[in-house]
PDB file of C-alpha atoms in Angstrom:
ATOM      1  CA  MET T   1    -104.928 109.649 -25.846  1.00 33.00           C
ATOM      2  CA  SER T   2    -103.177 107.516 -23.216  1.00 33.00           C
ATOM      3  CA  GLU T   3     -99.724 107.907 -24.812  1.00 36.00           C
ATOM      4  CA  TRP T   4    -100.060 111.684 -24.733  1.00 35.00           C
ATOM      5  CA  LEU T   5    -101.295 111.698 -21.160  1.00 34.00           C
ATOM      6  CA  ALA T   6     -98.312 109.596 -20.115  1.00 32.00           C
ATOM      7  CA  MET T   7     -96.071 112.265 -21.647  1.00 36.00           C
ATOM      8  CA  GLY T   8     -97.961 115.037 -19.870  1.00 37.00           C
ATOM      9  CA  ILE T   9     -99.438 116.231 -23.175  1.00 41.00           C
ATOM     10  CA  THR T  10    -103.203 116.684 -23.135  1.00 50.00           C
ATOM     11  CA  ASN T  11    -103.595 118.578 -26.383  1.00 66.00           C
ATOM     12  CA  GLY T  12    -103.147 115.694 -28.809  1.00 71.00           C
ATOM     13  CA  LEU T  13    -105.790 114.727 -31.341  1.00 78.00           C
ATOM     14  CA  LYS T  14    -105.500 111.197 -32.711  1.00 81.00           C
ATOM     15  CA  LEU T  15    -105.624 111.166 -36.506  1.00 84.00           C
ATOM     16  CA  PRO T  16    -107.174 108.473 -38.715  1.00 85.00           C
ATOM     17  CA  GLU T  17    -104.881 105.600 -39.693  1.00 87.00           C
ATOM     18  CA  SER T  18    -104.833 106.926 -43.266  1.00 84.00           C
ATOM     19  CA  PHE T  19    -102.741 109.887 -42.124  1.00 84.00           C
ATOM     20  CA  ARG T  20     -99.862 107.851 -40.696  1.00 87.00           C
ATOM     21  CA  GLY T  21     -98.030 107.464 -44.009  1.00 86.00           C
ATOM     22  CA  GLN T  22     -98.274 111.186 -44.736  1.00 86.00           C
ATOM     23  CA  VAL T  23     -96.962 112.049 -41.274  1.00 89.00           C
ATOM     24  CA  GLU T  24     -94.048 109.613 -41.555  1.00 90.00           C
ATOM     25  CA  ASP T  25     -93.130 110.891 -45.021  1.00 88.00           C
ATOM     26  CA  ILE T  26     -92.973 114.496 -43.784  1.00 89.00           C
ATOM     27  CA  LEU T  27     -91.129 113.674 -40.558  1.00 89.00           C
ATOM     28  CA  GLU T  28     -88.547 111.501 -42.306  1.00 90.00           C
ATOM     29  CA  GLY T  29     -87.958 113.902 -45.187  1.00 88.00           C
ATOM     30  CA  ARG T  30     -89.402 111.724 -47.936  1.00 91.00           C
ATOM     31  CA  ALA T  31     -91.923 114.425 -48.838  1.00 86.00           C
ATOM     32  CA  GLU T  32     -91.835 118.214 -48.865  1.00 90.00           C
ATOM     33  CA  PRO T  33     -94.759 120.140 -47.352  1.00 90.00           C
ATOM     34  CA  VAL T  34     -96.980 121.949 -49.833  1.00 91.00           C
ATOM     35  CA  ALA T  35     -96.629 125.733 -49.696  1.00 94.00           C
ATOM     36  CA  ALA T  36     -99.446 127.380 -47.753  1.00 95.00           C
ATOM     37  CA  LYS T  37    -101.640 129.846 -49.670  1.00 96.00           C
ATOM     38  CA  ASP T  38    -102.507 133.161 -48.041  1.00 97.00           C
ATOM     39  CA  ALA T  39    -106.173 133.276 -47.053  1.00 97.00           C
ATOM     40  CA  ALA T  40    -108.649 135.245 -44.956  1.00 97.00           C
ATOM     41  CA  THR T  41    -111.643 134.176 -42.879  1.00 97.00           C
ATOM     42  CA  VAL T  42    -114.315 136.385 -41.305  1.00 98.00           C
ATOM     43  CA  VAL T  43    -116.485 135.512 -38.326  1.00 98.00           C
ATOM     44  CA  VAL T  44    -119.660 137.533 -38.927  1.00 97.00           C
ATOM     45  CA  LEU T  45    -121.398 138.173 -35.593  1.00 98.00           C
ATOM     46  CA  ARG T  46    -124.765 139.446 -34.432  1.00 97.00           C
ATOM     47  CA  ASP T  47    -126.625 139.984 -31.161  1.00 97.00           C
ATOM     48  CA  HIS T  48    -129.848 137.948 -30.932  1.00 94.00           C
ATOM     49  CA  GLY T  49    -132.553 139.037 -28.520  1.00 89.00           C
ATOM     50  CA  GLU T  50    -133.156 135.509 -27.210  1.00 89.00           C
ATOM     51  CA  HIS T  51    -129.941 133.597 -27.919  1.00 89.00           C
ATOM     52  CA  GLY T  52    -127.331 136.307 -27.357  1.00 95.00           C
ATOM     53  CA  LEU T  53    -124.109 136.430 -29.367  1.00 98.00           C
ATOM     54  CA  GLN T  54    -124.266 134.397 -32.577  1.00 98.00           C
ATOM     55  CA  ALA T  55    -121.853 133.597 -35.415  1.00 97.00           C
ATOM     56  CA  PHE T  56    -122.726 132.809 -39.024  1.00 96.00           C
ATOM     57  CA  MET T  57    -121.439 129.405 -40.149  1.00 95.00           C
ATOM     58  CA  LEU T  58    -121.548 127.381 -43.365  1.00 92.00           C
ATOM     59  CA  ARG T  59    -121.267 123.617 -43.852  1.00 89.00           C
ATOM     60  CA  ARG T  60    -118.978 122.765 -46.752  1.00 78.00           C
ATOM     61  CA  VAL T  61    -120.413 120.385 -49.330  1.00 72.00           C
ATOM     62  CA  ARG T  62    -119.054 116.855 -49.087  1.00 62.00           C
ATOM     63  CA  SER T  63    -117.638 117.001 -52.613  1.00 54.00           C
ATOM     64  CA  MET T  64    -115.078 119.670 -51.615  1.00 53.00           C
ATOM     65  CA  ALA T  65    -111.441 118.581 -51.748  1.00 51.00           C
ATOM     66  CA  PHE T  66    -110.566 120.450 -48.538  1.00 59.00           C
ATOM     67  CA  ALA T  67    -112.522 119.905 -45.304  1.00 60.00           C
ATOM     68  CA  PRO T  68    -115.634 118.302 -46.863  1.00 68.00           C
ATOM     69  CA  GLY T  69    -118.634 118.415 -44.545  1.00 80.00           C
ATOM     70  CA  ALA T  70    -116.961 120.796 -42.097  1.00 86.00           C
ATOM     71  CA  TYR T  71    -118.678 123.784 -40.530  1.00 91.00           C
ATOM     72  CA  VAL T  72    -116.620 126.890 -41.279  1.00 92.00           C
ATOM     73  CA  PHE T  73    -116.746 130.678 -41.384  1.00 95.00           C
ATOM     74  CA  PRO T  74    -116.869 132.580 -44.686  1.00 94.00           C
ATOM     75  CA  GLY T  75    -113.459 132.962 -46.287  1.00 94.00           C
ATOM     76  CA  GLY T  76    -111.005 131.844 -48.917  1.00 93.00           C
ATOM     77  CA  SER T  77    -107.717 132.391 -50.685  1.00 93.00           C
ATOM     78  CA  VAL T  78    -106.261 135.739 -51.653  1.00 95.00           C
ATOM     79  CA  ASP T  79    -106.741 136.821 -55.273  1.00 90.00           C
ATOM     80  CA  PRO T  80    -103.559 138.624 -56.488  1.00 86.00           C
ATOM     81  CA  ARG T  81    -105.784 141.485 -57.647  1.00 85.00           C
ATOM     82  CA  ASP T  82    -106.966 141.988 -54.060  1.00 85.00           C
ATOM     83  CA  GLY T  83    -103.861 144.107 -53.573  1.00 79.00           C
ATOM     84  CA  GLU T  84    -104.961 146.815 -56.006  1.00 76.00           C
ATOM     85  CA  ALA T  85    -103.898 150.086 -54.442  1.00 70.00           C
ATOM     86  CA  ALA T  86    -106.462 152.287 -56.201  1.00 80.00           C
ATOM     87  CA  LEU T  87    -109.599 151.134 -54.389  1.00 89.00           C
ATOM     88  CA  ALA T  88    -111.285 153.513 -51.921  1.00 93.00           C
ATOM     89  CA  TRP T  89    -110.360 152.576 -48.354  1.00 95.00           C
ATOM     90  CA  SER T  90    -111.612 153.690 -44.942  1.00 96.00           C
ATOM     91  CA  GLY T  91    -110.299 152.708 -41.536  1.00 97.00           C
ATOM     92  CA  PRO T  92    -106.965 151.257 -40.428  1.00 97.00           C
ATOM     93  CA  SER T  93    -104.430 151.374 -43.243  1.00 96.00           C
ATOM     94  CA  PRO T  94    -102.781 148.317 -44.805  1.00 95.00           C
ATOM     95  CA  ALA T  95     -99.653 149.234 -42.829  1.00 96.00           C
ATOM     96  CA  GLU T  96    -101.615 149.074 -39.572  1.00 97.00           C
ATOM     97  CA  TRP T  97    -103.156 145.747 -40.559  1.00 97.00           C
ATOM     98  CA  GLY T  98     -99.665 144.537 -41.413  1.00 97.00           C
ATOM     99  CA  LYS T  99     -98.536 145.252 -37.861  1.00 96.00           C
ATOM    100  CA  ALA T 100    -101.504 143.360 -36.452  1.00 96.00           C
ATOM    101  CA  PHE T 101    -100.884 140.285 -38.606  1.00 96.00           C
ATOM    102  CA  ASP T 102     -97.087 140.476 -39.013  1.00 95.00           C
ATOM    103  CA  ALA T 103     -97.414 140.957 -42.763  1.00 96.00           C
ATOM    104  CA  ASP T 104     -95.990 143.413 -45.248  1.00 95.00           C
ATOM    105  CA  GLU T 105     -98.237 146.197 -46.476  1.00 94.00           C
ATOM    106  CA  THR T 106     -99.073 144.522 -49.790  1.00 93.00           C
ATOM    107  CA  LEU T 107    -100.087 141.239 -48.185  1.00 95.00           C
ATOM    108  CA  ALA T 108    -102.051 143.066 -45.492  1.00 96.00           C
ATOM    109  CA  ARG T 109    -104.030 144.918 -48.166  1.00 95.00           C
ATOM    110  CA  GLU T 110    -104.681 141.631 -49.973  1.00 96.00           C
ATOM    111  CA  LEU T 111    -105.848 139.941 -46.774  1.00 97.00           C
ATOM    112  CA  VAL T 112    -108.323 142.679 -45.832  1.00 97.00           C
ATOM    113  CA  CYS T 113    -109.700 142.819 -49.379  1.00 96.00           C
ATOM    114  CA  ALA T 114    -109.933 139.026 -49.523  1.00 96.00           C
ATOM    115  CA  ALA T 115    -111.798 139.035 -46.209  1.00 97.00           C
ATOM    116  CA  VAL T 116    -114.408 141.503 -47.478  1.00 97.00           C
ATOM    117  CA  ARG T 117    -114.624 139.963 -50.964  1.00 96.00           C
ATOM    118  CA  GLU T 118    -114.975 136.357 -49.809  1.00 95.00           C
ATOM    119  CA  THR T 119    -117.612 137.295 -47.238  1.00 96.00           C
ATOM    120  CA  PHE T 120    -119.669 138.970 -49.959  1.00 95.00           C
ATOM    121  CA  GLU T 121    -119.163 136.064 -52.361  1.00 93.00           C
ATOM    122  CA  GLU T 122    -120.323 133.485 -49.817  1.00 92.00           C
ATOM    123  CA  THR T 123    -122.975 135.360 -47.850  1.00 92.00           C
ATOM    124  CA  LEU T 124    -123.848 138.648 -49.658  1.00 92.00           C
ATOM    125  CA  VAL T 125    -122.668 140.511 -46.538  1.00 95.00           C
ATOM    126  CA  LEU T 126    -120.677 143.516 -47.768  1.00 97.00           C
ATOM    127  CA  LEU T 127    -118.437 145.545 -45.471  1.00 98.00           C
ATOM    128  CA  ALA T 128    -118.373 148.613 -47.686  1.00 97.00           C
ATOM    129  CA  GLY T 129    -120.411 151.764 -48.130  1.00 97.00           C
ATOM    130  CA  PRO T 130    -121.020 154.860 -50.246  1.00 97.00           C
ATOM    131  CA  THR T 131    -118.938 156.892 -47.780  1.00 96.00           C
ATOM    132  CA  ALA T 132    -116.347 156.275 -45.090  1.00 96.00           C
ATOM    133  CA  GLU T 133    -119.096 156.426 -42.435  1.00 95.00           C
ATOM    134  CA  THR T 134    -121.864 154.377 -44.065  1.00 96.00           C
ATOM    135  CA  VAL T 135    -122.538 150.781 -45.104  1.00 96.00           C
ATOM    136  CA  VAL T 136    -124.629 149.564 -48.033  1.00 95.00           C
ATOM    137  CA  GLY T 137    -128.139 148.370 -47.220  1.00 91.00           C
ATOM    138  CA  ASP T 138    -129.864 145.254 -48.500  1.00 86.00           C
ATOM    139  CA  THR T 139    -127.596 143.486 -51.011  1.00 90.00           C
ATOM    140  CA  ARG T 140    -130.269 141.140 -52.328  1.00 84.00           C
ATOM    141  CA  GLY T 141    -131.339 141.586 -55.934  1.00 86.00           C
ATOM    142  CA  ASP T 142    -130.337 140.567 -59.449  1.00 89.00           C
ATOM    143  CA  ASP T 143    -127.777 143.363 -59.832  1.00 93.00           C
ATOM    144  CA  TRP T 144    -125.909 142.353 -56.688  1.00 93.00           C
ATOM    145  CA  GLU T 145    -126.042 138.692 -57.701  1.00 91.00           C
ATOM    146  CA  ALA T 146    -124.541 139.587 -61.089  1.00 94.00           C
ATOM    147  CA  ASP T 147    -121.671 141.333 -59.325  1.00 94.00           C
ATOM    148  CA  ARG T 148    -121.174 138.360 -57.026  1.00 92.00           C
ATOM    149  CA  GLN T 149    -120.977 135.983 -59.966  1.00 92.00           C
ATOM    150  CA  ALA T 150    -118.477 138.258 -61.734  1.00 94.00           C
ATOM    151  CA  LEU T 151    -116.279 138.180 -58.645  1.00 93.00           C
ATOM    152  CA  LEU T 152    -116.582 134.409 -58.418  1.00 90.00           C
ATOM    153  CA  ASP T 153    -115.540 133.794 -62.020  1.00 91.00           C
ATOM    154  CA  ARG T 154    -112.842 136.475 -61.690  1.00 91.00           C
ATOM    155  CA  SER T 155    -114.174 138.431 -64.673  1.00 92.00           C
ATOM    156  CA  GLN T 156    -114.320 141.392 -62.299  1.00 90.00           C
ATOM    157  CA  SER T 157    -111.740 142.367 -59.683  1.00 91.00           C
ATOM    158  CA  PHE T 158    -112.832 143.369 -56.220  1.00 93.00           C
ATOM    159  CA  GLY T 159    -111.347 146.831 -56.682  1.00 92.00           C
ATOM    160  CA  GLY T 160    -113.186 147.205 -59.980  1.00 92.00           C
ATOM    161  CA  PHE T 161    -116.440 146.151 -58.335  1.00 94.00           C
ATOM    162  CA  LEU T 162    -116.117 148.761 -55.577  1.00 95.00           C
ATOM    163  CA  ASP T 163    -115.058 151.483 -58.015  1.00 93.00           C
ATOM    164  CA  ARG T 164    -117.946 150.875 -60.415  1.00 93.00           C
ATOM    165  CA  ARG T 165    -120.449 151.061 -57.573  1.00 95.00           C
ATOM    166  CA  GLY T 166    -118.740 154.035 -55.926  1.00 96.00           C
ATOM    167  CA  LEU T 167    -118.121 152.142 -52.701  1.00 96.00           C
ATOM    168  CA  VAL T 168    -115.518 152.520 -49.972  1.00 97.00           C
ATOM    169  CA  LEU T 169    -114.021 149.443 -48.293  1.00 97.00           C
ATOM    170  CA  ARG T 170    -114.685 149.718 -44.532  1.00 97.00           C
ATOM    171  CA  SER T 171    -111.641 148.133 -42.925  1.00 97.00           C
ATOM    172  CA  ASP T 172    -112.730 149.736 -39.643  1.00 97.00           C
ATOM    173  CA  LEU T 173    -115.618 147.246 -39.478  1.00 98.00           C
ATOM    174  CA  LEU T 174    -113.132 144.387 -39.125  1.00 98.00           C
ATOM    175  CA  ARG T 175    -110.950 143.374 -36.206  1.00 98.00           C
ATOM    176  CA  PRO T 176    -107.955 141.002 -36.271  1.00 98.00           C
ATOM    177  CA  TRP T 177    -108.606 137.813 -34.310  1.00 97.00           C
ATOM    178  CA  ALA T 178    -106.223 134.916 -35.044  1.00 96.00           C
ATOM    179  CA  HIS T 179    -103.631 133.422 -37.384  1.00 96.00           C
ATOM    180  CA  TRP T 180    -103.577 129.723 -38.250  1.00 96.00           C
ATOM    181  CA  ILE T 181    -101.452 127.726 -40.699  1.00 95.00           C
ATOM    182  CA  THR T 182    -102.599 124.333 -41.967  1.00 93.00           C
ATOM    183  CA  PRO T 183    -100.377 121.470 -40.714  1.00 91.00           C
ATOM    184  CA  LYS T 184     -97.538 120.370 -43.006  1.00 91.00           C
ATOM    185  CA  ILE T 185     -99.118 116.941 -43.470  1.00 88.00           C
ATOM    186  CA  GLU T 186    -102.056 118.347 -45.451  1.00 87.00           C
ATOM    187  CA  ARG T 187    -101.953 118.296 -49.255  1.00 86.00           C
ATOM    188  CA  ARG T 188    -103.847 121.609 -49.334  1.00 89.00           C
ATOM    189  CA  ARG T 189    -102.456 124.206 -46.964  1.00 93.00           C
ATOM    190  CA  TYR T 190    -103.544 127.727 -46.054  1.00 95.00           C
ATOM    191  CA  ASP T 191    -101.891 130.546 -44.133  1.00 97.00           C
ATOM    192  CA  THR T 192    -105.086 132.075 -42.796  1.00 97.00           C
ATOM    193  CA  ARG T 193    -105.742 135.279 -40.902  1.00 98.00           C
ATOM    194  CA  PHE T 194    -109.009 135.340 -38.958  1.00 98.00           C
ATOM    195  CA  PHE T 195    -111.109 138.504 -38.679  1.00 98.00           C
ATOM    196  CA  VAL T 196    -114.283 139.288 -36.746  1.00 98.00           C
ATOM    197  CA  ALA T 197    -117.002 141.739 -37.846  1.00 98.00           C
ATOM    198  CA  ALA T 198    -120.504 142.784 -36.859  1.00 97.00           C
ATOM    199  CA  MET T 199    -123.386 142.007 -39.197  1.00 95.00           C
ATOM    200  CA  PRO T 200    -124.211 145.354 -40.891  1.00 95.00           C
ATOM    201  CA  ALA T 201    -127.651 146.790 -40.177  1.00 91.00           C
ATOM    202  CA  GLY T 202    -130.042 146.330 -43.096  1.00 89.00           C
ATOM    203  CA  GLN T 203    -128.158 143.412 -44.627  1.00 92.00           C
ATOM    204  CA  ARG T 204    -128.983 139.716 -44.410  1.00 88.00           C
ATOM    205  CA  ALA T 205    -126.563 136.813 -44.561  1.00 87.00           C
ATOM    206  CA  ARG T 206    -127.764 134.247 -47.076  1.00 76.00           C
ATOM    207  CA  ASP T 207    -126.878 130.760 -48.273  1.00 67.00           C
ATOM    208  CA  VAL T 208    -125.543 131.693 -51.719  1.00 59.00           C
ATOM    209  CA  SER T 209    -122.270 129.767 -51.829  1.00 59.00           C
ATOM    210  CA  THR T 210    -122.053 126.709 -54.063  1.00 57.00           C
ATOM    211  CA  GLU T 211    -119.394 125.456 -51.644  1.00 62.00           C
ATOM    212  CA  ALA T 212    -121.919 125.148 -48.793  1.00 60.00           C
ATOM    213  CA  ASP T 213    -125.060 123.056 -48.416  1.00 74.00           C
ATOM    214  CA  GLN T 214    -126.252 124.454 -45.084  1.00 82.00           C
ATOM    215  CA  VAL T 215    -125.853 127.645 -43.040  1.00 87.00           C
ATOM    216  CA  ALA T 216    -126.708 128.591 -39.475  1.00 90.00           C
ATOM    217  CA  TRP T 217    -126.622 131.433 -36.999  1.00 95.00           C
ATOM    218  CA  VAL T 218    -125.419 129.797 -33.800  1.00 96.00           C
ATOM    219  CA  SER T 219    -123.980 130.819 -30.465  1.00 97.00           C
ATOM    220  CA  PRO T 220    -120.239 130.085 -30.301  1.00 96.00           C
ATOM    221  CA  GLY T 221    -120.636 127.968 -27.182  1.00 94.00           C
ATOM    222  CA  GLU T 222    -123.384 125.837 -28.704  1.00 95.00           C
ATOM    223  CA  ALA T 223    -121.387 125.316 -31.902  1.00 94.00           C
ATOM    224  CA  ALA T 224    -118.334 124.201 -29.917  1.00 90.00           C
ATOM    225  CA  GLU T 225    -120.504 121.800 -27.904  1.00 91.00           C
ATOM    226  CA  ARG T 226    -121.950 120.297 -31.087  1.00 91.00           C
ATOM    227  CA  ALA T 227    -118.416 119.666 -32.294  1.00 87.00           C
ATOM    228  CA  ALA T 228    -117.495 118.055 -28.972  1.00 84.00           C
ATOM    229  CA  ARG T 229    -120.501 115.732 -29.247  1.00 86.00           C
ATOM    230  CA  GLY T 230    -119.489 114.745 -32.765  1.00 85.00           C
ATOM    231  CA  GLU T 231    -122.582 116.320 -34.324  1.00 91.00           C
ATOM    232  CA  TRP T 232    -120.720 118.965 -36.337  1.00 90.00           C
ATOM    233  CA  MET T 233    -117.355 118.364 -37.936  1.00 88.00           C
ATOM    234  CA  MET T 234    -114.933 121.274 -37.529  1.00 89.00           C
ATOM    235  CA  LEU T 235    -111.263 121.974 -38.045  1.00 88.00           C
ATOM    236  CA  PRO T 236    -109.096 123.005 -35.054  1.00 88.00           C
ATOM    237  CA  PRO T 237    -108.981 126.742 -35.944  1.00 91.00           C
ATOM    238  CA  THR T 238    -112.781 126.882 -36.050  1.00 93.00           C
ATOM    239  CA  ILE T 239    -113.080 125.092 -32.721  1.00 90.00           C
ATOM    240  CA  ALA T 240    -110.510 127.379 -31.089  1.00 90.00           C
ATOM    241  CA  THR T 241    -112.153 130.536 -32.415  1.00 94.00           C
ATOM    242  CA  LEU T 242    -115.596 129.469 -31.221  1.00 95.00           C
ATOM    243  CA  ALA T 243    -114.246 128.588 -27.781  1.00 91.00           C
ATOM    244  CA  GLU T 244    -112.670 132.037 -27.512  1.00 93.00           C
ATOM    245  CA  LEU T 245    -115.793 133.841 -28.692  1.00 96.00           C
ATOM    246  CA  ALA T 246    -117.942 131.908 -26.221  1.00 95.00           C
ATOM    247  CA  GLU T 247    -116.315 133.987 -23.469  1.00 95.00           C
ATOM    248  CA  PHE T 248    -118.035 137.155 -24.754  1.00 97.00           C
ATOM    249  CA  ALA T 249    -121.636 138.271 -24.255  1.00 97.00           C
ATOM    250  CA  THR T 250    -122.115 140.759 -27.094  1.00 98.00           C
ATOM    251  CA  VAL T 251    -120.696 141.786 -30.459  1.00 98.00           C
ATOM    252  CA  ALA T 252    -119.482 145.032 -28.904  1.00 98.00           C
ATOM    253  CA  ASP T 253    -117.510 143.051 -26.337  1.00 98.00           C
ATOM    254  CA  VAL T 254    -115.831 141.028 -29.090  1.00 98.00           C
ATOM    255  CA  LEU T 255    -114.937 144.093 -31.149  1.00 98.00           C
ATOM    256  CA  ALA T 256    -113.514 145.837 -28.085  1.00 97.00           C
ATOM    257  CA  ALA T 257    -111.286 142.892 -27.125  1.00 96.00           C
ATOM    258  CA  ARG T 258    -107.548 143.461 -27.319  1.00 93.00           C
ATOM    259  CA  ARG T 259    -105.908 140.641 -29.246  1.00 93.00           C
ATOM    260  CA  GLU T 260    -102.276 139.620 -29.469  1.00 91.00           C
ATOM    261  CA  ILE T 261    -102.105 137.618 -32.694  1.00 94.00           C
ATOM    262  CA  VAL T 262    -100.070 134.431 -32.214  1.00 90.00           C
ATOM    263  CA  VAL T 263     -99.364 132.078 -35.115  1.00 93.00           C
ATOM    264  CA  HIS T 264    -100.737 128.569 -34.579  1.00 92.00           C
ATOM    265  CA  GLU T 265     -99.514 125.726 -36.767  1.00 91.00           C
ATOM    266  CA  PRO T 266    -100.515 122.293 -35.419  1.00 90.00           C
ATOM    267  CA  VAL T 267     -97.726 119.725 -35.649  1.00 88.00           C
ATOM    268  CA  ALA T 268     -98.154 116.031 -36.473  1.00 88.00           C
ATOM    269  CA  GLU T 269     -96.226 113.365 -34.567  1.00 88.00           C
ATOM    270  CA  ILE T 270     -96.061 109.556 -34.450  1.00 88.00           C
ATOM    271  CA  ILE T 271     -96.557 108.119 -30.955  1.00 82.00           C
ATOM    272  CA  ASP T 272     -96.338 104.342 -30.517  1.00 81.00           C
ATOM    273  CA  GLY T 273     -97.222 103.836 -34.163  1.00 84.00           C
ATOM    274  CA  ASP T 274    -100.210 106.171 -34.212  1.00 86.00           C
ATOM    275  CA  ALA T 275    -100.453 109.608 -35.817  1.00 88.00           C
ATOM    276  CA  TYR T 276    -101.404 112.543 -33.610  1.00 86.00           C
ATOM    277  CA  LEU T 277    -101.842 116.258 -34.140  1.00 86.00           C
ATOM    278  CA  VAL T 278    -100.540 118.584 -31.432  1.00 85.00           C
ATOM    279  CA  LEU T 279    -103.054 121.404 -30.946  1.00 82.00           C
ATOM    280  CA  PRO T 280    -102.969 124.623 -28.907  1.00 74.00           C
ATOM    281  CA  GLU T 281    -103.892 124.076 -25.264  1.00 70.00           C
ATOM    282  CA  GLY T 282    -107.610 123.672 -24.696  1.00 61.00           C
ATOM    283  CA  VAL T 283    -108.576 122.858 -28.278  1.00 66.00           C
ATOM    284  CA  ALA T 284    -108.369 119.062 -28.170  1.00 61.00           C
ATOM    285  CA  ARG T 285    -110.963 118.841 -25.398  1.00 63.00           C
ATOM    286  CA  HIS T 286    -113.600 120.101 -27.823  1.00 60.00           C
ATOM    287  CA  TYR T 287    -113.232 116.979 -29.976  1.00 60.00           C
ATOM    288  CA  PRO T 288    -115.091 113.714 -29.260  1.00 60.00           C
ATOM    289  CA  GLN T 289    -112.603 111.197 -27.888  1.00 53.00           C
ATOM    290  CA  GLY T 290    -112.526 107.496 -28.427  1.00 47.00           C
TER     291      GLY T 290
END
């Protein structure tokens, strides 16, 4: 990172040589960036008696086209049907979520629904309940798995799933946390809103996603340290989120935090013939250097 340090920039991450052509093509106008898809990610948190605050993470299988082998939080792209207005809803309205994430009401509804749907699809954690004040209990069992599969193959909409089971989406169990957009140099790009939520009592997060080959409950600080040592591969938004969460002692502290959502979109540059990614301050230090 000597070139960056000479410029007074300490938040540069050197990219592999294979990225240089992509960066040059974008910077010089030979290629147009791919449009970013709207997506939602949820950091599911719990308090552990011995290890304190922990987050649930999945390692993406190495055959995935985007971020293979990376440790991530549950999440994924918005399904157009996530915006169905008829589903039962409790907590902050789509309009309120829109203010938090600088989104129109339709997109805000889609993002919240995608957050709850994707978390259920990947972990069986369901932020919904029979009433506006309750949450479903144990979601393990063949009937729940059948519903999960129907959501995965899109033969059932999320709104239809909740309606058939008589469930209310609990948007009050979520909190807005961050907003990241994949750099323009990537061939797959996502405009992702990050949420945080407490693990519901009575439920268990499980490794049910075909997109993951390993899961772990881990303290945010430990996860960030593993990334810094090169043991766990992570994308910048994951690193930044973990570093922020490491400042909190309990789930209650995280949920009570006041957040101003700022859009982060890392920018690629060419410095002395090498490709670098400019990251938010403090993120680059969590990556192994060399």
